[in-house]
């Protein structure tokens, strides 16, 4: 029987967080190692004070883990969503200054050489060689998966290319990735849970909890309950159950600590789940989305929703967008446009449509179109904003540096 510790954290100071984690590892019987090389992986899918101010692991949690495991050689390693330079996000999250102050090495994992793990997945150099791995995921919404927790976080250990290739088959990819350097300790941050949005731009709601365990599947089944979901209805957990990796019943999990499963279900009722269907988004009347039912939500539709929530968070309005039809997957004939400046925007290689009458045809290619590409290109195509200007020179400079580093 897998055991999970749920800790109530009355305050968000590093000392309170450290005490909560220490109680958890004692109750679970997890030994605190000494003189080992430990990789600490915080969540940092992106960070920006305006567009993604809460998407990353709080420094208080990172500091608590550093102090608790200070008798070891610590390394911080994190990666952002494909297309976002991790170095930029780590700086914006405050990790760079924190790591320098405490003399802890900081690895932007997307900059490290990739090594093959298993038959397909590539992982950054140093991930598999670490004596210990401590994962610090956040509990958030997700346009890709309904919620993001430990398994979603674990995917960020893959190289950017392997991560990008995972999206068309994301539930299967999450299951496959479970064997890639499993964490020795998971401390899922639910002190402030993000809802009413996705992984980058949700609205924080205070729950003041940490979910502590060693098994990704077990942690995420508890996290799903806390997020107001039936774990059996979450695509990747349902697949794990079908493969015999988890029980359809929660009775195989023992919950220790400060809250019961019923307490977590009660808290989960406060979560507001954002609608994941891009065709039902509150578009202005001149913009329409046409999605083939064959296109899974966890691929391009998920990236589009994540992009829209980021734009909302940053105050970028679509009200004055040009007339446009956004196409996801193969569909039939588009409605004839009302203006002679209308654009047909085809997202991904599979997008097909009869777009006669549209003056501008734009295709963003790929089996998956990353959030980073949509964020930079879609507002420009719709003529509502230049995100390159909105994000500023710091973001552009790190993007150029990252591209040059990848080519060298």
Short mmCIF file of C-alpha atoms in Angstrom, two decimals:
data_model
loop_
_atom_site.label_atom_id
_atom_site.label_comp_id
_atom_site.label_asym_id
_atom_site.label_seq_id
_atom_site.Cartn_x
_atom_site.Cartn_y
_atom_site.Cartn_z
CA UNK A 1 0.00 0.00 0.00
CA UNK A 2 1.38 3.38 -1.05
CA UNK A 3 1.48 6.02 1.67
CA UNK A 4 1.02 9.76 1.15
CA UNK A 5 1.51 12.49 3.74
CA UNK A 6 -0.67 15.60 3.53
CA UNK A 7 0.79 18.46 5.57
CA UNK A 8 -1.00 21.63 6.56
CA UNK A 9 1.38 24.59 6.42
CA UNK A 10 0.03 27.46 8.56
CA UNK A 11 2.50 29.99 7.13
CA UNK A 12 4.64 30.10 4.02
CA UNK A 13 7.98 30.82 5.70
CA UNK A 14 10.88 28.47 4.86
CA UNK A 15 10.96 27.32 8.51
CA UNK A 16 7.27 26.33 8.50
CA UNK A 17 7.64 24.58 5.15
CA UNK A 18 10.77 22.77 6.32
CA UNK A 19 8.99 21.57 9.45
CA UNK A 20 6.07 20.25 7.36
CA UNK A 21 8.39 18.37 4.98
CA UNK A 22 10.36 16.93 7.90
CA UNK A 23 7.16 15.63 9.48
CA UNK A 24 6.23 14.06 6.19
CA UNK A 25 9.47 12.22 5.53
CA UNK A 26 9.56 10.98 9.13
CA UNK A 27 6.00 9.65 8.90
CA UNK A 28 6.75 7.97 5.57
CA UNK A 29 10.03 6.52 6.83
CA UNK A 30 12.13 8.23 4.17
CA UNK A 31 15.78 8.51 5.27
CA UNK A 32 17.50 11.88 4.87
CA UNK A 33 20.72 11.16 2.93
CA UNK A 34 24.08 12.73 3.62
CA UNK A 35 27.06 13.39 1.36
CA UNK A 36 25.12 12.48 -1.75
CA UNK A 37 24.66 14.38 -5.00
CA UNK A 38 21.02 15.42 -5.10
CA UNK A 39 19.22 17.08 -8.00
CA UNK A 40 16.34 19.31 -6.89
CA UNK A 41 13.80 19.95 -9.63
CA UNK A 42 11.48 22.92 -9.02
CA UNK A 43 8.57 23.68 -11.34
CA UNK A 44 9.36 26.49 -13.75
CA UNK A 45 7.34 26.04 -16.98
CA UNK A 46 7.71 29.78 -17.44
CA UNK A 47 7.96 32.85 -15.24
CA UNK A 48 7.03 36.44 -16.00
CA UNK A 49 5.82 39.13 -13.56
CA UNK A 50 2.91 40.08 -15.83
CA UNK A 51 2.01 37.00 -17.84
CA UNK A 52 2.98 34.08 -15.56
CA UNK A 53 3.54 35.39 -12.03
CA UNK A 54 2.62 32.20 -10.09
CA UNK A 55 3.61 29.34 -12.39
CA UNK A 56 6.77 28.31 -10.55
CA UNK A 57 7.74 26.70 -7.23
CA UNK A 58 7.92 29.33 -4.47
CA UNK A 59 11.38 30.17 -3.15
CA UNK A 60 10.23 29.32 0.39
CA UNK A 61 9.83 25.66 -0.63
CA UNK A 62 13.16 25.62 -2.43
CA UNK A 63 14.87 27.16 0.60
CA UNK A 64 13.24 24.67 2.97
CA UNK A 65 14.50 21.73 0.91
CA UNK A 66 17.98 23.25 0.68
CA UNK A 67 18.24 23.56 4.46
CA UNK A 68 16.73 20.15 5.13
CA UNK A 69 19.19 18.40 2.79
CA UNK A 70 22.16 20.72 3.41
CA UNK A 71 24.50 17.83 4.30
CA UNK A 72 24.53 16.85 0.62
CA UNK A 73 25.89 18.24 -2.64
CA UNK A 74 22.85 20.00 -4.08
CA UNK A 75 22.14 20.98 -7.68
CA UNK A 76 19.03 22.83 -8.89
CA UNK A 77 17.83 21.76 -12.32
CA UNK A 78 14.69 22.90 -14.14
CA UNK A 79 13.33 23.26 -17.64
CA UNK A 80 10.57 25.39 -19.14
CA UNK A 81 7.93 24.60 -21.73
CA UNK A 82 9.42 23.91 -25.18
CA UNK A 83 10.30 27.19 -26.87
CA UNK A 84 10.72 29.19 -23.68
CA UNK A 85 14.41 29.58 -22.73
CA UNK A 86 14.77 28.12 -19.23
CA UNK A 87 17.56 30.53 -18.31
CA UNK A 88 15.14 33.46 -18.70
CA UNK A 89 12.41 31.77 -16.62
CA UNK A 90 14.87 30.80 -13.86
CA UNK A 91 16.00 34.41 -13.60
CA UNK A 92 12.44 35.75 -13.53
CA UNK A 93 11.48 33.23 -10.82
CA UNK A 94 14.30 34.51 -8.62
CA UNK A 95 16.18 31.20 -8.68
CA UNK A 96 19.31 32.62 -10.27
CA UNK A 97 19.93 35.19 -7.53
CA UNK A 98 18.94 32.68 -4.83
CA UNK A 99 21.31 30.01 -6.17
CA UNK A 100 24.19 32.48 -6.40
CA UNK A 101 23.57 33.67 -2.85
CA UNK A 102 23.68 30.11 -1.49
CA UNK A 103 26.37 28.91 -3.90
CA UNK A 104 24.19 26.17 -5.31
CA UNK A 105 24.78 25.18 -8.96
CA UNK A 106 21.80 25.98 -11.17
CA UNK A 107 21.21 24.01 -14.37
CA UNK A 108 18.88 25.20 -17.12
CA UNK A 109 18.18 21.62 -18.24
CA UNK A 110 17.36 22.63 -21.81
CA UNK A 111 20.97 23.77 -22.24
CA UNK A 112 22.58 20.52 -21.14
CA UNK A 113 23.60 17.84 -23.66
CA UNK A 114 20.96 15.16 -24.06
CA UNK A 115 21.53 11.48 -23.35
CA UNK A 116 19.33 8.64 -24.53
CA UNK A 117 17.16 6.96 -21.88
CA UNK A 118 15.43 3.77 -22.98
CA UNK A 119 14.40 3.41 -26.59
CA UNK A 120 13.25 6.93 -27.40
CA UNK A 121 13.38 9.56 -24.65
CA UNK A 122 16.34 11.88 -24.29
CA UNK A 123 17.22 13.34 -20.90
CA UNK A 124 19.66 16.15 -20.06
CA UNK A 125 23.12 15.15 -18.95
CA UNK A 126 23.40 14.68 -15.19
CA UNK A 127 19.77 13.72 -14.52
CA UNK A 128 20.26 9.97 -14.39
CA UNK A 129 23.65 10.22 -12.67
CA UNK A 130 22.29 12.04 -9.60
CA UNK A 131 22.27 9.98 -6.40
CA UNK A 132 18.89 11.45 -5.50
CA UNK A 133 16.10 13.39 -7.20
CA UNK A 134 13.69 15.64 -5.30
CA UNK A 135 10.73 16.83 -7.38
CA UNK A 136 8.90 20.03 -6.40
CA UNK A 137 5.84 20.23 -8.67
CA UNK A 138 3.01 22.74 -8.34
CA UNK A 139 -0.69 21.89 -8.40
CA UNK A 140 -2.27 23.89 -11.19
CA UNK A 141 -4.87 23.69 -13.90
CA UNK A 142 -3.79 22.55 -17.34
CA UNK A 143 -5.10 23.09 -20.84
CA UNK A 144 -3.40 19.83 -21.75
CA UNK A 145 -4.46 17.50 -18.93
CA UNK A 146 -7.15 19.07 -16.75
CA UNK A 147 -4.64 19.50 -13.96
CA UNK A 148 -0.85 19.51 -13.67
CA UNK A 149 0.90 17.68 -10.86
CA UNK A 150 3.76 15.25 -10.34
CA UNK A 151 3.56 13.36 -13.66
CA UNK A 152 3.29 16.53 -15.72
CA UNK A 153 6.24 17.93 -13.78
CA UNK A 154 8.27 14.78 -14.41
CA UNK A 155 7.95 15.29 -18.17
CA UNK A 156 10.11 18.42 -17.79
CA UNK A 157 13.08 16.12 -17.09
CA UNK A 158 13.07 15.16 -20.77
CA UNK A 159 15.07 17.07 -23.35
CA UNK A 160 13.12 19.82 -25.19
CA UNK A 161 12.87 17.65 -28.33
CA UNK A 162 11.51 14.62 -26.44
CA UNK A 163 9.15 16.84 -24.46
CA UNK A 164 7.84 18.46 -27.66
CA UNK A 165 7.30 15.09 -29.35
CA UNK A 166 5.22 13.89 -26.40
CA UNK A 167 2.19 16.13 -26.93
CA UNK A 168 0.35 14.28 -29.73
CA UNK A 169 0.30 11.20 -27.43
CA UNK A 170 0.57 12.93 -24.06
CA UNK A 171 -1.24 10.41 -21.78
CA UNK A 172 0.90 7.55 -23.13
CA UNK A 173 4.03 9.71 -22.96
CA UNK A 174 3.40 10.47 -19.28
CA UNK A 175 3.13 6.76 -18.50
CA UNK A 176 6.27 5.98 -20.50
CA UNK A 177 8.21 8.75 -18.72
CA UNK A 178 7.50 7.31 -15.27
CA UNK A 179 10.55 5.08 -15.60
CA UNK A 180 12.89 7.96 -16.52
CA UNK A 181 14.82 8.59 -13.29
CA UNK A 182 11.86 8.34 -10.86
CA UNK A 183 12.05 10.85 -7.99
CA UNK A 184 13.14 9.71 -4.55
CA UNK A 185 10.97 12.37 -2.92
CA UNK A 186 8.02 14.39 -4.24
CA UNK A 187 6.85 17.51 -2.44
CA UNK A 188 3.86 18.83 -4.36
CA UNK A 189 3.16 22.47 -3.61
CA UNK A 190 -0.53 23.08 -2.93
CA UNK A 191 0.00 26.08 -0.66
CA UNK A 192 -1.52 28.21 -3.42
CA UNK A 193 -3.29 26.16 -6.09
CA UNK A 194 -3.82 27.72 -9.52
CA UNK A 195 -7.34 27.44 -10.94
CA UNK A 196 -9.54 29.33 -13.45
CA UNK A 197 -6.74 28.81 -15.97
CA UNK A 198 -3.80 26.67 -16.91
CA UNK A 199 -0.23 25.86 -16.04
CA UNK A 200 1.10 29.36 -16.63
CA UNK A 201 -1.65 31.81 -15.83
CA UNK A 202 -4.15 30.49 -13.33
CA UNK A 203 -5.62 32.35 -10.39
CA UNK A 204 -4.13 31.36 -7.00
CA UNK A 205 -6.39 29.99 -4.30
CA UNK A 206 -4.81 29.37 -0.83
CA UNK A 207 -4.98 25.74 0.35
CA UNK A 208 -1.83 25.83 2.56
CA UNK A 209 -1.00 22.18 1.87
CA UNK A 210 1.93 20.04 0.80
CA UNK A 211 1.42 16.55 -0.63
CA UNK A 212 4.48 14.41 0.12
CA UNK A 213 5.28 10.98 -1.28
CA UNK A 214 7.64 8.91 -3.38
CA UNK A 215 5.33 7.51 -6.06
CA UNK A 216 4.19 9.76 -8.92
CA UNK A 217 0.97 7.85 -9.52
CA UNK A 218 0.00 7.92 -5.85
CA UNK A 219 0.75 11.63 -5.45
CA UNK A 220 -1.22 12.55 -8.55
CA UNK A 221 -4.26 10.51 -7.61
CA UNK A 222 -4.43 12.46 -4.35
CA UNK A 223 -3.71 15.72 -6.20
CA UNK A 224 -6.57 15.02 -8.63
CA UNK A 225 -8.99 14.69 -5.70
CA UNK A 226 -7.71 17.95 -4.23
CA UNK A 227 -8.24 19.58 -7.64
CA UNK A 228 -11.89 18.51 -7.62
CA UNK A 229 -11.50 15.67 -10.12
CA UNK A 230 -12.27 11.98 -10.13
CA UNK A 231 -8.84 10.40 -10.75
CA UNK A 232 -10.47 7.74 -12.94
CA UNK A 233 -11.61 10.48 -15.35
CA UNK A 234 -8.12 11.97 -15.79
CA UNK A 235 -6.87 10.56 -19.14
CA UNK A 236 -3.38 9.53 -18.11
CA UNK A 237 -4.45 8.12 -14.71
CA UNK A 238 -7.22 6.17 -16.43
CA UNK A 239 -4.62 4.75 -18.81
CA UNK A 240 -2.39 3.79 -15.85
CA UNK A 241 -5.34 1.96 -14.29
CA UNK A 242 -6.03 0.14 -17.57
CA UNK A 243 -2.39 -0.97 -17.68
CA UNK A 244 -2.54 -2.29 -14.14
CA UNK A 245 -0.20 0.35 -12.74
CA UNK A 246 -2.79 1.70 -10.31
CA UNK A 247 -6.02 0.55 -8.69
CA UNK A 248 -9.36 2.07 -9.75
CA UNK A 249 -10.12 2.43 -6.04
CA UNK A 250 -8.43 4.87 -3.66
CA UNK A 251 -8.39 2.16 -0.98
CA UNK A 252 -4.86 1.12 -1.98
CA UNK A 253 -3.59 4.52 -0.76
CA UNK A 254 -2.97 5.35 2.90
CA UNK A 255 -3.22 9.05 3.66
CA UNK A 256 -1.23 10.25 6.66
CA UNK A 257 -0.91 13.69 8.14
CA UNK A 258 -3.30 16.54 8.75
CA UNK A 259 -6.21 15.97 6.34
CA UNK A 260 -8.31 13.01 5.26
CA UNK A 261 -9.41 12.09 1.76
CA UNK A 262 -12.84 13.52 2.56
CA UNK A 263 -11.20 16.80 3.66
CA UNK A 264 -9.39 16.97 0.32
CA UNK A 265 -12.61 16.33 -1.60
CA UNK A 266 -14.27 19.17 0.31
CA UNK A 267 -11.44 21.56 -0.57
CA UNK A 268 -11.62 20.43 -4.20
CA UNK A 269 -15.16 21.78 -4.42
CA UNK A 270 -13.66 25.29 -4.34
CA UNK A 271 -11.73 24.73 -7.58
CA UNK A 272 -13.17 26.36 -10.69
CA UNK A 273 -12.16 24.38 -13.77
CA UNK A 274 -11.60 26.45 -16.89
CA UNK A 275 -13.31 25.19 -20.04
CA UNK A 276 -10.64 23.35 -22.11
CA UNK A 277 -12.47 23.59 -25.46
CA UNK A 278 -11.03 26.43 -27.54
CA UNK A 279 -14.15 26.62 -29.73
CA UNK A 280 -16.16 27.56 -26.61
CA UNK A 281 -13.78 30.31 -25.50
CA UNK A 282 -15.23 33.84 -25.28
CA UNK A 283 -13.86 34.97 -28.62
CA UNK A 284 -14.97 38.27 -30.12
CA UNK A 285 -17.61 37.69 -32.84
CA UNK A 286 -15.14 38.19 -35.68
CA UNK A 287 -12.90 35.29 -34.57
CA UNK A 288 -13.99 31.65 -34.74
CA UNK A 289 -12.26 28.34 -33.95
CA UNK A 290 -12.98 25.21 -35.97
CA UNK A 291 -11.62 22.01 -34.40
CA UNK A 292 -11.83 18.49 -35.73
CA UNK A 293 -13.08 16.06 -33.09
CA UNK A 294 -10.16 13.84 -34.07
CA UNK A 295 -7.73 16.39 -32.63
CA UNK A 296 -7.05 15.50 -28.96
CA UNK A 297 -7.38 18.29 -26.42
CA UNK A 298 -3.94 17.58 -24.98
CA UNK A 299 -2.19 18.53 -28.22
CA UNK A 300 -2.72 21.81 -30.10
CA UNK A 301 -6.05 22.73 -28.43
CA UNK A 302 -4.32 22.59 -25.04
CA UNK A 303 -1.51 24.85 -26.22
CA UNK A 304 -4.05 27.31 -27.64
CA UNK A 305 -5.96 27.46 -24.35
CA UNK A 306 -2.74 27.95 -22.35
CA UNK A 307 -1.89 30.84 -24.69
CA UNK A 308 -5.29 32.47 -24.30
CA UNK A 309 -5.12 32.31 -20.50
CA UNK A 310 -1.66 33.91 -20.58
CA UNK A 311 -2.96 36.73 -22.79
CA UNK A 312 -5.91 37.23 -20.43
CA UNK A 313 -3.60 37.37 -17.44
CA UNK A 314 -1.43 39.95 -19.17
CA UNK A 315 -4.37 42.16 -20.14
CA UNK A 316 -4.08 41.57 -23.90
CA UNK A 317 -7.59 42.02 -25.30
CA UNK A 318 -8.79 40.26 -28.47
CA UNK A 319 -11.77 42.58 -28.86
CA UNK A 320 -10.30 44.45 -31.85
CA UNK A 321 -8.76 41.42 -33.55
CA UNK A 322 -8.98 41.13 -37.31
CA UNK A 323 -11.55 38.71 -38.68
CA UNK A 324 -10.06 35.24 -38.52
CA UNK A 325 -10.86 31.55 -38.66
CA UNK A 326 -8.56 29.36 -36.56
CA UNK A 327 -8.41 25.77 -37.83
CA UNK A 328 -7.30 22.77 -35.75
CA UNK A 329 -7.27 19.44 -37.57
CA UNK A 330 -9.06 18.59 -40.84
CA UNK A 331 -12.44 20.26 -41.31
CA UNK A 332 -14.63 21.13 -44.28
CA UNK A 333 -15.44 24.47 -45.81
CA UNK A 334 -14.96 27.62 -43.75
CA UNK A 335 -17.78 30.17 -43.69
CA UNK A 336 -17.15 32.93 -46.17
CA UNK A 337 -15.53 35.96 -44.50
CA UNK A 338 -17.35 39.25 -44.12
CA UNK A 339 -14.26 41.42 -44.74
CA UNK A 340 -11.53 41.39 -47.37
CA UNK A 341 -8.77 41.29 -44.72
CA UNK A 342 -9.82 38.05 -43.02
CA UNK A 343 -7.16 35.50 -42.12
CA UNK A 344 -7.35 31.71 -42.06
CA UNK A 345 -4.93 30.43 -39.39
CA UNK A 346 -4.05 26.75 -39.67
CA UNK A 347 -2.50 25.33 -36.50
CA UNK A 348 -0.38 22.23 -37.05
CA UNK A 349 0.38 19.91 -39.92
CA UNK A 350 -3.02 18.22 -39.81
CA UNK A 351 -5.05 21.43 -40.20
CA UNK A 352 -7.03 21.35 -43.47
CA UNK A 353 -9.93 23.50 -44.70
CA UNK A 354 -11.50 25.06 -47.77
CA UNK A 355 -10.56 28.67 -47.07
CA UNK A 356 -11.70 30.38 -50.26
CA UNK A 357 -12.30 34.10 -49.75
CA UNK A 358 -9.67 34.59 -47.04
CA UNK A 359 -7.03 37.14 -48.01
CA UNK A 360 -4.30 35.80 -45.74
CA UNK A 361 -3.49 32.16 -45.09
CA UNK A 362 -1.10 31.45 -42.21
CA UNK A 363 0.08 28.00 -41.15
CA UNK A 364 2.00 27.35 -37.96
CA UNK A 365 3.48 23.92 -38.77
CA UNK A 366 4.33 20.91 -36.63
CA UNK A 367 2.60 17.91 -35.07
CA UNK A 368 2.43 20.15 -32.00
CA UNK A 369 2.50 23.95 -31.96
CA UNK A 370 4.18 25.04 -28.69
CA UNK A 371 2.69 27.65 -26.39
CA UNK A 372 5.80 29.80 -26.91
CA UNK A 373 5.19 29.96 -30.66
CA UNK A 374 1.48 30.65 -30.31
CA UNK A 375 2.13 33.35 -27.73
CA UNK A 376 4.55 35.17 -30.00
CA UNK A 377 2.73 34.69 -33.33
CA UNK A 378 -1.02 34.54 -32.71
CA UNK A 379 -1.51 38.08 -31.27
CA UNK A 380 0.57 39.45 -34.15
CA UNK A 381 -1.47 37.59 -36.79
CA UNK A 382 -4.70 38.77 -35.14
CA UNK A 383 -3.25 42.31 -35.04
CA UNK A 384 -3.87 42.81 -31.30
CA UNK A 385 -0.32 42.97 -29.92
CA UNK A 386 3.36 42.46 -30.65
CA UNK A 387 4.35 40.07 -27.90
CA UNK A 388 8.02 40.47 -28.73
CA UNK A 389 7.68 44.11 -27.72
CA UNK A 390 5.46 43.29 -24.73
CA UNK A 391 7.96 40.76 -23.35
CA UNK A 392 10.91 43.08 -23.85
CA UNK A 393 14.56 42.78 -24.75
CA UNK A 394 15.43 40.47 -21.87
CA UNK A 395 13.20 37.72 -23.20
CA UNK A 396 14.34 38.24 -26.80
CA UNK A 397 18.00 38.27 -25.81
CA UNK A 398 17.75 35.01 -23.88
CA UNK A 399 15.78 33.46 -26.77
CA UNK A 400 18.53 34.38 -29.22
CA UNK A 401 21.24 33.15 -26.86
CA UNK A 402 19.39 29.88 -26.41
CA UNK A 403 19.00 29.39 -30.16
CA UNK A 404 22.69 30.08 -30.76
CA UNK A 405 23.68 27.75 -27.92
CA UNK A 406 21.57 24.94 -29.37
CA UNK A 407 23.23 25.31 -32.78
CA UNK A 408 26.79 25.30 -31.45
#
